[in-house]
Structure formats: structure tokens, C-alpha cells
Amino acid sequence: MADFAEGTPCWVDASLADLGAGRRFYGELFGWTFDEGGGEEYGSYTQAYSDGKKVAALAPKPDGRMPTVWEVYFATPDAAALSARITSAGGQVVMGPMEVRPFGSTAPAADPEGSVLAPIKVRPFGTMALAADPEGAVFGFWQPGTHRGFEKLREPNAYCWTEVYSRDKDRVDPFYEEVFGFIGSDVEDAGIEFRTWSPRGTEPGPETAIGGRSVITDAFPAEMPAHFLVYFNVEDCDASVATVQQLGGRVTAGPFDTPYGRIAVVADNQGAVFALLAEPGRAAGPGTEADAESKGGAGAGSRAGAPAEPRRLSGSR
């Protein structure tokens, strides 16, 4: 897969209290397989695969007080420069750029006779960091090394979309458009204030959109924080929702229909919230947009109500 344009979502991972339970849940729901994990030196970071291709990762929470969430990572060629732009634009770098290298990659090598040779130099997996926008929505960014990001996306059982939920679009829109160079396009028929973002140098619109911004309205609890919602593509939204429930998860909204597919917002059996999308033409139930609005309104936040209508992605160059 080609490199991801700067600002394009290139990876997602879930922070969970019980990694084994997460493997069982997502293995059953999406048919994912998993590697053996990175060991303690990598925090037991475990990659997930669909059809043998990298699609996501699961990681145990190092501190039980940390949220149980799905996190999205945006691609960047220069994590240090992006960190500076985030701070300048009014955001916060929560965890500064950290190079992730294969364990022992700087250890010296030895020849067969025991003489110490020069240190082995191995390319890093990449450089990661975490940041928060002016309203506190947390996102990651990734400067690729040998790990480029998604090997499968916009296909069943893989990532397909993300959007940030904010209360003050006048603070958030300029931030993302300055930091990543996004070109915004307001959606007039979404039923709420919704904007899609296209990468720098593209024609804005649904054909190039890589994510979006929705608004948390007064219909939702005042304590609901700004946050990102991650979507996964599925063949049958209703069947996937039934599987979520069978596995001990819960349904937050839906399933309901939109012009872009049938959607549900769910939480896994540990509380991590994400969305499911079955694109038009795939299996769909009898729900309508009116049904969705009666349950919380199209475009509502991921913890109460339905998500905004996702747009078609254009993920990589």
C-alpha cells in the first residue's frame, strides 16, 4: 500500500483492561487474528490481522484509571514539526514523539570468534505521539518507519472512517485545518452542523474526504467530552450488532440507515466505543433515518445517539 498523505488516518488501536478478552471479542466479531504481541518491552502491544493484513492493534492499559477507548492515528512525515504546529494552534501534545524500535536493535553484534562488531542498525517501526485538540479530543499521530499503517481498509472487518465530536466548531475547525492543512466542506443535508475534511491539495468533497467533524448539541449530557469515533466496515450491520450483544457488548445507537450505509454505534465488553458501517448494497434492516433521529438524532455523539453520516474515504496516495 502507498504511503498515507499527511493528516490521513493511518492506524487505530484500542486500550483495554483485559487484552485476552479483547482478542476473543474482536476475533469473534471481525474474524481478526492476532500476533503474539510485542512483549513487555512494547507493553504487550498486539496487532490484529484480517485476511493476513494489518488492520488495528490492541494494547493493555498501563494504568486502570486510563480510559478504555479506540484511538485514531494520523499520518505525518515529521512528528516533531507536527507537534510544534499543534501547540502553536492551541492544542496540547499529551505525549511527545517517541521512536518505536525493534527490541535490542541497537545491541552490538559479534562475529563467530567472539569479537564485538559495530552496533546493528535497524530501521524503527516509526515514531508515535498523542495530542489533544483545543476541546480535549485526543488523537495520535504516526511518522512511519517500517510500519506503514493499515494494510487493509474500507473493506469488511477493517477501518473505514473517523470523525471528531466537538461543542465549539469555531475553535476546532481552524485547529485541524491549520495543523493538517485540511480543506473543509460543510455538509448541508446532514441534519446537523457537519463538516468533512479532505487532504491538502485535493478538491474538497465526499470523493476525497478522510474524516469529519460533528457537533455535540444540547441534547446530550453536559459531561460528554469531545472525542473521536472510529468506524469499522462490516458486511451486515444488524448481524454484527447481534454478535456484539452476544459477546457481552452493548448498543449505543442504531442500527439505522443513512444514504451512506447502515450504521450502529456500539461498545465492546470492556466499554470501548466504536461504530459499524455496512455500505449501501450490503445487508440492511428496515430502519430509517427518521428512526435514528427519534433515538437521538442523526449526527449525535458516540455515547448517546447516532453518529454523523460518514463520507466515502480516499485514504492513501
Tab-separated table of C-alpha atoms in Angstrom:
chain	number	residue	atom	x	y	z
A	1	MET	CA	0.000	0.000	0.000
A	2	ALA	CA	1.240	3.501	-0.817
A	3	ASP	CA	2.226	5.943	1.909
A	4	PHE	CA	-0.590	7.833	3.576
A	5	ALA	CA	-0.931	11.551	2.902
A	6	GLU	CA	-0.281	13.777	5.910
A	7	GLY	CA	-3.395	14.044	8.057
A	8	THR	CA	-4.869	10.809	6.720
A	9	PRO	CA	-5.903	8.255	9.345
A	10	CYS	CA	-3.297	5.502	9.082
A	11	TRP	CA	-3.824	3.370	12.191
A	12	VAL	CA	-6.155	2.630	15.116
A	13	ASP	CA	-5.676	0.827	18.402
A	14	ALA	CA	-7.742	0.050	21.468
A	15	SER	CA	-6.593	0.496	25.072
A	16	LEU	CA	-8.167	-2.298	27.111
A	17	ALA	CA	-8.019	-3.568	30.670
A	18	ASP	CA	-8.072	-7.227	29.567
A	19	LEU	CA	-6.100	-7.968	26.416
A	20	GLY	CA	-7.189	-11.612	26.291
A	21	ALA	CA	-10.859	-10.641	26.472
A	22	GLY	CA	-10.274	-8.105	23.709
A	23	ARG	CA	-8.718	-10.728	21.459
A	24	ARG	CA	-11.697	-13.012	21.980
A	25	PHE	CA	-14.254	-10.240	21.403
A	26	TYR	CA	-12.759	-8.809	18.209
A	27	GLY	CA	-11.667	-12.201	16.936
A	28	GLU	CA	-15.279	-13.340	17.073
A	29	LEU	CA	-16.805	-10.075	15.836
A	30	PHE	CA	-14.484	-9.312	12.917
A	31	GLY	CA	-12.721	-12.642	12.397
A	32	TRP	CA	-9.415	-10.984	13.289
A	33	THR	CA	-6.315	-12.995	14.040
A	34	PHE	CA	-3.529	-11.679	16.249
A	35	ASP	CA	0.209	-11.894	16.572
A	36	GLU	CA	1.831	-12.989	19.821
A	37	GLY	CA	2.225	-9.411	20.995
A	38	GLY	CA	5.287	-7.273	21.403
A	39	GLY	CA	6.259	-8.483	24.856
A	40	GLU	CA	6.653	-6.367	27.983
A	41	GLU	CA	9.202	-4.094	26.300
A	42	TYR	CA	6.392	-2.947	23.961
A	43	GLY	CA	3.637	-3.013	26.559
A	44	SER	CA	2.335	-6.311	25.063
A	45	TYR	CA	1.076	-4.348	22.043
A	46	THR	CA	-0.802	-6.866	19.886
A	47	GLN	CA	-1.506	-6.390	16.192
A	48	ALA	CA	-4.719	-7.590	14.567
A	49	TYR	CA	-4.987	-9.001	11.052
A	50	SER	CA	-7.810	-9.515	8.579
A	51	ASP	CA	-7.053	-11.756	5.612
A	52	GLY	CA	-3.448	-11.689	6.792
A	53	LYS	CA	-3.240	-7.888	6.553
A	54	LYS	CA	-2.653	-5.414	9.400
A	55	VAL	CA	-5.867	-3.655	10.400
A	56	ALA	CA	-5.547	-2.491	14.032
A	57	ALA	CA	-3.953	-3.240	17.393
A	58	LEU	CA	-4.964	-3.935	20.985
A	59	ALA	CA	-2.945	-2.755	23.965
A	60	PRO	CA	-3.397	-3.341	27.704
A	61	LYS	CA	-3.897	-0.169	29.722
A	62	PRO	CA	-0.789	0.531	31.819
A	63	ASP	CA	-2.969	2.310	34.366
A	64	GLY	CA	-6.506	1.257	35.244
A	65	ARG	CA	-7.536	4.895	35.547
A	66	MET	CA	-6.900	5.486	31.859
A	67	PRO	CA	-9.937	5.433	29.530
A	68	THR	CA	-10.953	2.326	27.617
A	69	VAL	CA	-11.041	3.726	24.085
A	70	TRP	CA	-10.310	3.290	20.410
A	71	GLU	CA	-7.661	5.798	19.285
A	72	VAL	CA	-7.062	7.025	15.742
A	73	TYR	CA	-3.603	7.983	14.430
A	74	PHE	CA	-2.974	10.491	11.643
A	75	ALA	CA	-0.022	10.103	9.305
A	76	THR	CA	2.790	12.634	9.287
A	77	PRO	CA	6.247	12.718	7.672
A	78	ASP	CA	7.627	14.768	10.598
A	79	ALA	CA	6.258	14.172	14.084
A	80	ALA	CA	8.394	16.909	15.658
A	81	ALA	CA	7.171	19.558	13.221
A	82	LEU	CA	3.578	18.437	13.680
A	83	SER	CA	3.963	18.678	17.466
A	84	ALA	CA	5.064	22.290	17.116
A	85	ARG	CA	2.080	23.122	14.886
A	86	ILE	CA	-0.328	21.517	17.358
A	87	THR	CA	0.977	23.629	20.220
A	88	SER	CA	1.009	26.791	18.117
A	89	ALA	CA	-2.595	26.212	17.028
A	90	GLY	CA	-3.880	25.895	20.597
A	91	GLY	CA	-3.702	22.148	21.102
A	92	GLN	CA	-1.664	20.129	23.563
A	93	VAL	CA	0.937	17.438	22.989
A	94	VAL	CA	-0.028	14.812	25.553
A	95	MET	CA	2.890	12.503	24.799
A	96	GLY	CA	5.777	13.823	22.752
A	97	PRO	CA	7.203	11.975	19.740
A	98	MET	CA	8.696	8.641	20.745
A	99	GLU	CA	10.615	6.439	18.353
A	100	VAL	CA	9.493	2.807	18.423
A	101	ARG	CA	12.322	0.425	17.577
A	102	PRO	CA	12.648	-3.353	17.429
A	103	PHE	CA	13.776	-4.584	20.834
A	104	GLY	CA	17.569	-4.869	21.019
A	105	SER	CA	18.059	-3.133	17.662
A	106	THR	CA	20.982	-1.080	18.959
A	107	ALA	CA	22.799	-4.018	20.559
A	108	PRO	CA	26.320	-4.685	19.242
A	109	ALA	CA	26.827	-7.713	17.024
A	110	ALA	CA	29.565	-10.328	17.465
A	111	ASP	CA	31.404	-12.349	14.848
A	112	PRO	CA	31.741	-16.155	15.176
A	113	GLU	CA	35.068	-15.764	17.031
A	114	GLY	CA	33.519	-13.526	19.657
A	115	SER	CA	34.873	-10.155	18.539
A	116	VAL	CA	32.445	-7.305	19.043
A	117	LEU	CA	31.453	-5.588	15.815
A	118	ALA	CA	29.694	-2.304	15.168
A	119	PRO	CA	26.145	-1.954	16.546
A	120	ILE	CA	23.403	-3.329	14.335
A	121	LYS	CA	21.300	-0.525	12.924
A	122	VAL	CA	17.683	-1.466	12.291
A	123	ARG	CA	15.063	0.929	10.985
A	124	PRO	CA	12.472	1.891	13.609
A	125	PHE	CA	8.862	0.823	13.310
A	126	GLY	CA	8.045	4.524	13.382
A	127	THR	CA	7.548	7.489	15.686
A	128	MET	CA	4.337	7.938	17.651
A	129	ALA	CA	2.822	10.732	19.718
A	130	LEU	CA	-0.501	11.720	21.275
A	131	ALA	CA	-2.154	15.112	21.260
A	132	ALA	CA	-5.407	16.831	22.206
A	133	ASP	CA	-7.286	19.488	20.254
A	134	PRO	CA	-8.432	22.760	21.914
A	135	GLU	CA	-11.501	20.995	23.345
A	136	GLY	CA	-9.585	17.984	24.626
A	137	ALA	CA	-10.366	15.357	21.970
A	138	VAL	CA	-7.334	13.044	21.952
A	139	PHE	CA	-5.768	11.687	18.773
A	140	GLY	CA	-2.479	10.109	17.832
A	141	PHE	CA	-0.062	10.720	15.013
A	142	TRP	CA	2.425	8.374	13.418
A	143	GLN	CA	5.598	9.013	11.441
A	144	PRO	CA	6.112	5.728	9.603
A	145	GLY	CA	9.254	3.660	9.581
A	146	THR	CA	8.975	0.006	8.657
A	147	HIS	CA	5.366	0.007	9.924
A	148	ARG	CA	3.457	1.988	7.311
A	149	GLY	CA	-0.016	1.651	8.844
A	150	PHE	CA	-3.145	-0.071	7.573
A	151	GLU	CA	-2.649	-2.826	5.033
A	152	LYS	CA	-6.404	-3.201	4.593
A	153	LEU	CA	-9.080	-0.504	4.954
A	154	ARG	CA	-12.503	0.454	3.613
A	155	GLU	CA	-13.269	-3.278	3.320
A	156	PRO	CA	-15.306	-5.551	5.569
A	157	ASN	CA	-13.750	-6.050	9.024
A	158	ALA	CA	-11.370	-3.125	8.617
A	159	TYR	CA	-11.259	0.575	9.479
A	160	CYS	CA	-13.231	2.886	7.190
A	161	TRP	CA	-13.880	6.332	8.761
A	162	THR	CA	-13.417	8.666	11.737
A	163	GLU	CA	-14.966	11.882	12.968
A	164	VAL	CA	-14.409	14.179	15.919
A	165	TYR	CA	-17.295	15.333	18.102
A	166	SER	CA	-16.947	18.881	19.424
A	167	ARG	CA	-19.062	21.542	21.094
A	168	ASP	CA	-17.430	24.595	19.525
A	169	LYS	CA	-16.756	24.189	15.821
A	170	ASP	CA	-15.306	27.694	15.639
A	171	ARG	CA	-12.437	26.552	17.871
A	172	VAL	CA	-11.970	23.092	16.414
A	173	ASP	CA	-12.272	23.667	12.660
A	174	PRO	CA	-9.422	26.201	12.418
A	175	PHE	CA	-7.237	23.953	14.570
A	176	TYR	CA	-7.397	20.897	12.320
A	177	GLU	CA	-7.270	22.937	9.143
A	178	GLU	CA	-4.162	24.751	10.352
A	179	VAL	CA	-2.404	21.718	11.824
A	180	PHE	CA	-3.039	19.262	8.981
A	181	GLY	CA	-3.917	21.594	6.127
A	182	PHE	CA	-7.362	20.032	5.833
A	183	ILE	CA	-9.777	21.571	3.367
A	184	GLY	CA	-13.197	21.713	4.979
A	185	SER	CA	-16.521	21.196	3.249
A	186	ASP	CA	-19.775	21.769	5.157
A	187	VAL	CA	-22.499	19.199	4.541
A	188	GLU	CA	-25.815	20.921	4.059
A	189	ASP	CA	-28.068	17.848	4.169
A	190	ALA	CA	-26.679	16.142	7.287
A	191	GLY	CA	-29.408	17.414	9.613
A	192	ILE	CA	-26.751	18.877	11.935
A	193	GLU	CA	-23.641	21.003	11.564
A	194	PHE	CA	-21.246	18.572	9.938
A	195	ARG	CA	-18.027	19.191	8.025
A	196	THR	CA	-15.869	16.782	6.059
A	197	TRP	CA	-12.112	17.178	5.702
A	198	SER	CA	-10.064	16.494	2.592
A	199	PRO	CA	-6.241	16.423	2.438
A	200	ARG	CA	-4.259	19.427	1.321
A	201	GLY	CA	-4.079	19.727	-2.454
A	202	THR	CA	-7.315	17.859	-3.187
A	203	GLU	CA	-10.734	19.040	-4.290
A	204	PRO	CA	-12.913	19.037	-1.158
A	205	GLY	CA	-15.966	16.816	-1.168
A	206	PRO	CA	-17.165	13.280	-0.485
A	207	GLU	CA	-14.833	11.698	-3.041
A	208	THR	CA	-11.704	12.895	-1.202
A	209	ALA	CA	-12.900	13.191	2.412
A	210	ILE	CA	-10.820	11.353	5.018
A	211	GLY	CA	-12.764	12.299	8.143
A	212	GLY	CA	-15.189	14.772	9.582
A	213	ARG	CA	-16.318	16.977	12.439
A	214	SER	CA	-19.714	16.732	14.086
A	215	VAL	CA	-21.216	18.857	16.864
A	216	ILE	CA	-22.264	17.743	20.342
A	217	THR	CA	-25.571	19.517	20.858
A	218	ASP	CA	-27.521	20.406	23.989
A	219	ALA	CA	-29.449	17.151	23.534
A	220	PHE	CA	-26.525	15.316	25.108
A	221	PRO	CA	-25.161	15.274	28.652
A	222	ALA	CA	-23.092	18.288	29.602
A	223	GLU	CA	-20.315	15.988	30.830
A	224	MET	CA	-19.851	14.310	27.435
A	225	PRO	CA	-16.276	15.136	26.384
A	226	ALA	CA	-15.039	15.971	22.916
A	227	HIS	CA	-13.870	12.728	21.316
A	228	PHE	CA	-13.139	10.799	18.133
A	229	LEU	CA	-15.342	7.969	16.895
A	230	VAL	CA	-13.762	5.176	14.833
A	231	TYR	CA	-15.819	3.225	12.255
A	232	PHE	CA	-15.295	-0.314	11.004
A	233	ASN	CA	-16.786	-1.638	7.774
A	234	VAL	CA	-18.955	-4.763	8.037
A	235	GLU	CA	-20.955	-6.877	5.605
A	236	ASP	CA	-24.151	-6.887	7.693
A	237	CYS	CA	-24.678	-4.218	10.337
A	238	ASP	CA	-27.586	-5.944	12.063
A	239	ALA	CA	-25.813	-9.281	12.271
A	240	SER	CA	-22.693	-7.582	13.643
A	241	VAL	CA	-24.778	-5.785	16.274
A	242	ALA	CA	-26.292	-9.109	17.315
A	243	THR	CA	-22.774	-10.544	17.664
A	244	VAL	CA	-21.683	-7.584	19.782
A	245	GLN	CA	-24.576	-8.256	22.154
A	246	GLN	CA	-23.905	-11.988	22.267
A	247	LEU	CA	-20.296	-11.247	23.224
A	248	GLY	CA	-21.303	-9.010	26.130
A	249	GLY	CA	-21.096	-5.647	24.370
A	250	ARG	CA	-23.879	-3.093	24.187
A	251	VAL	CA	-25.586	-0.963	21.563
A	252	THR	CA	-25.416	2.809	21.991
A	253	ALA	CA	-27.327	3.778	18.845
A	254	GLY	CA	-28.968	2.103	15.878
A	255	PRO	CA	-28.824	0.247	13.678
A	256	PHE	CA	-30.247	2.889	11.318
A	257	ASP	CA	-29.992	3.766	7.644
A	258	THR	CA	-28.274	6.731	6.020
A	259	PRO	CA	-27.537	7.472	2.352
A	260	TYR	CA	-24.014	6.183	3.041
A	261	GLY	CA	-24.966	2.877	4.610
A	262	ARG	CA	-26.457	1.264	7.681
A	263	ILE	CA	-24.804	2.344	10.939
A	264	ALA	CA	-24.716	1.356	14.582
A	265	VAL	CA	-22.657	2.683	17.479
A	266	VAL	CA	-21.636	0.001	19.953
A	267	ALA	CA	-19.312	-0.654	22.873
A	268	ASP	CA	-17.267	-3.785	23.367
A	269	ASN	CA	-17.499	-5.890	26.524
A	270	GLN	CA	-14.977	-3.593	28.244
A	271	GLY	CA	-16.597	-0.302	27.258
A	272	ALA	CA	-14.564	0.832	24.221
A	273	VAL	CA	-16.982	2.622	21.851
A	274	PHE	CA	-16.809	2.277	18.056
A	275	ALA	CA	-19.152	2.348	15.064
A	276	LEU	CA	-20.153	-0.246	12.476
A	277	LEU	CA	-20.955	0.658	8.866
A	278	ALA	CA	-22.448	-1.586	6.194
A	279	GLU	CA	-22.245	0.298	2.914
A	280	PRO	CA	-25.265	0.550	0.577
A	281	GLY	CA	-25.922	-2.683	-1.247
A	282	ARG	CA	-24.854	-4.813	1.690
A	283	ALA	CA	-27.357	-6.411	4.049
A	284	ALA	CA	-29.600	-3.856	5.741
A	285	GLY	CA	-32.603	-3.981	8.012
A	286	PRO	CA	-35.801	-1.927	7.924
A	287	GLY	CA	-34.555	1.092	9.914
A	288	THR	CA	-34.874	4.636	8.584
A	289	GLU	CA	-33.221	7.963	9.223
A	290	ALA	CA	-36.408	9.003	10.994
A	291	ASP	CA	-35.937	6.060	13.358
A	292	ALA	CA	-32.395	7.224	14.042
A	293	GLU	CA	-33.498	10.765	14.793
A	294	SER	CA	-36.126	9.511	17.227
A	295	LYS	CA	-33.367	7.704	19.136
A	296	GLY	CA	-31.066	10.641	19.495
A	297	GLY	CA	-30.705	12.460	16.212
A	298	ALA	CA	-28.536	11.804	13.188
A	299	GLY	CA	-25.104	13.123	13.917
A	300	ALA	CA	-25.189	12.730	17.673
A	301	GLY	CA	-22.200	11.674	19.757
A	302	SER	CA	-20.916	8.146	20.134
A	303	ARG	CA	-22.013	7.680	23.726
A	304	ALA	CA	-25.627	8.763	23.277
A	305	GLY	CA	-27.321	8.951	19.902
A	306	ALA	CA	-26.356	8.260	16.340
A	307	PRO	CA	-23.180	9.281	14.515
A	308	ALA	CA	-22.968	11.721	11.675
A	309	GLU	CA	-23.246	10.332	8.177
A	310	PRO	CA	-19.852	9.089	7.052
A	311	ARG	CA	-18.483	10.047	3.671
A	312	ARG	CA	-16.585	7.955	1.177
A	313	LEU	CA	-12.891	7.810	2.011
A	314	SER	CA	-9.800	8.441	-0.030
A	315	GLY	CA	-7.224	7.082	2.357
A	316	SER	CA	-3.831	6.905	0.653
A	317	ARG	CA	-1.880	8.366	-2.141
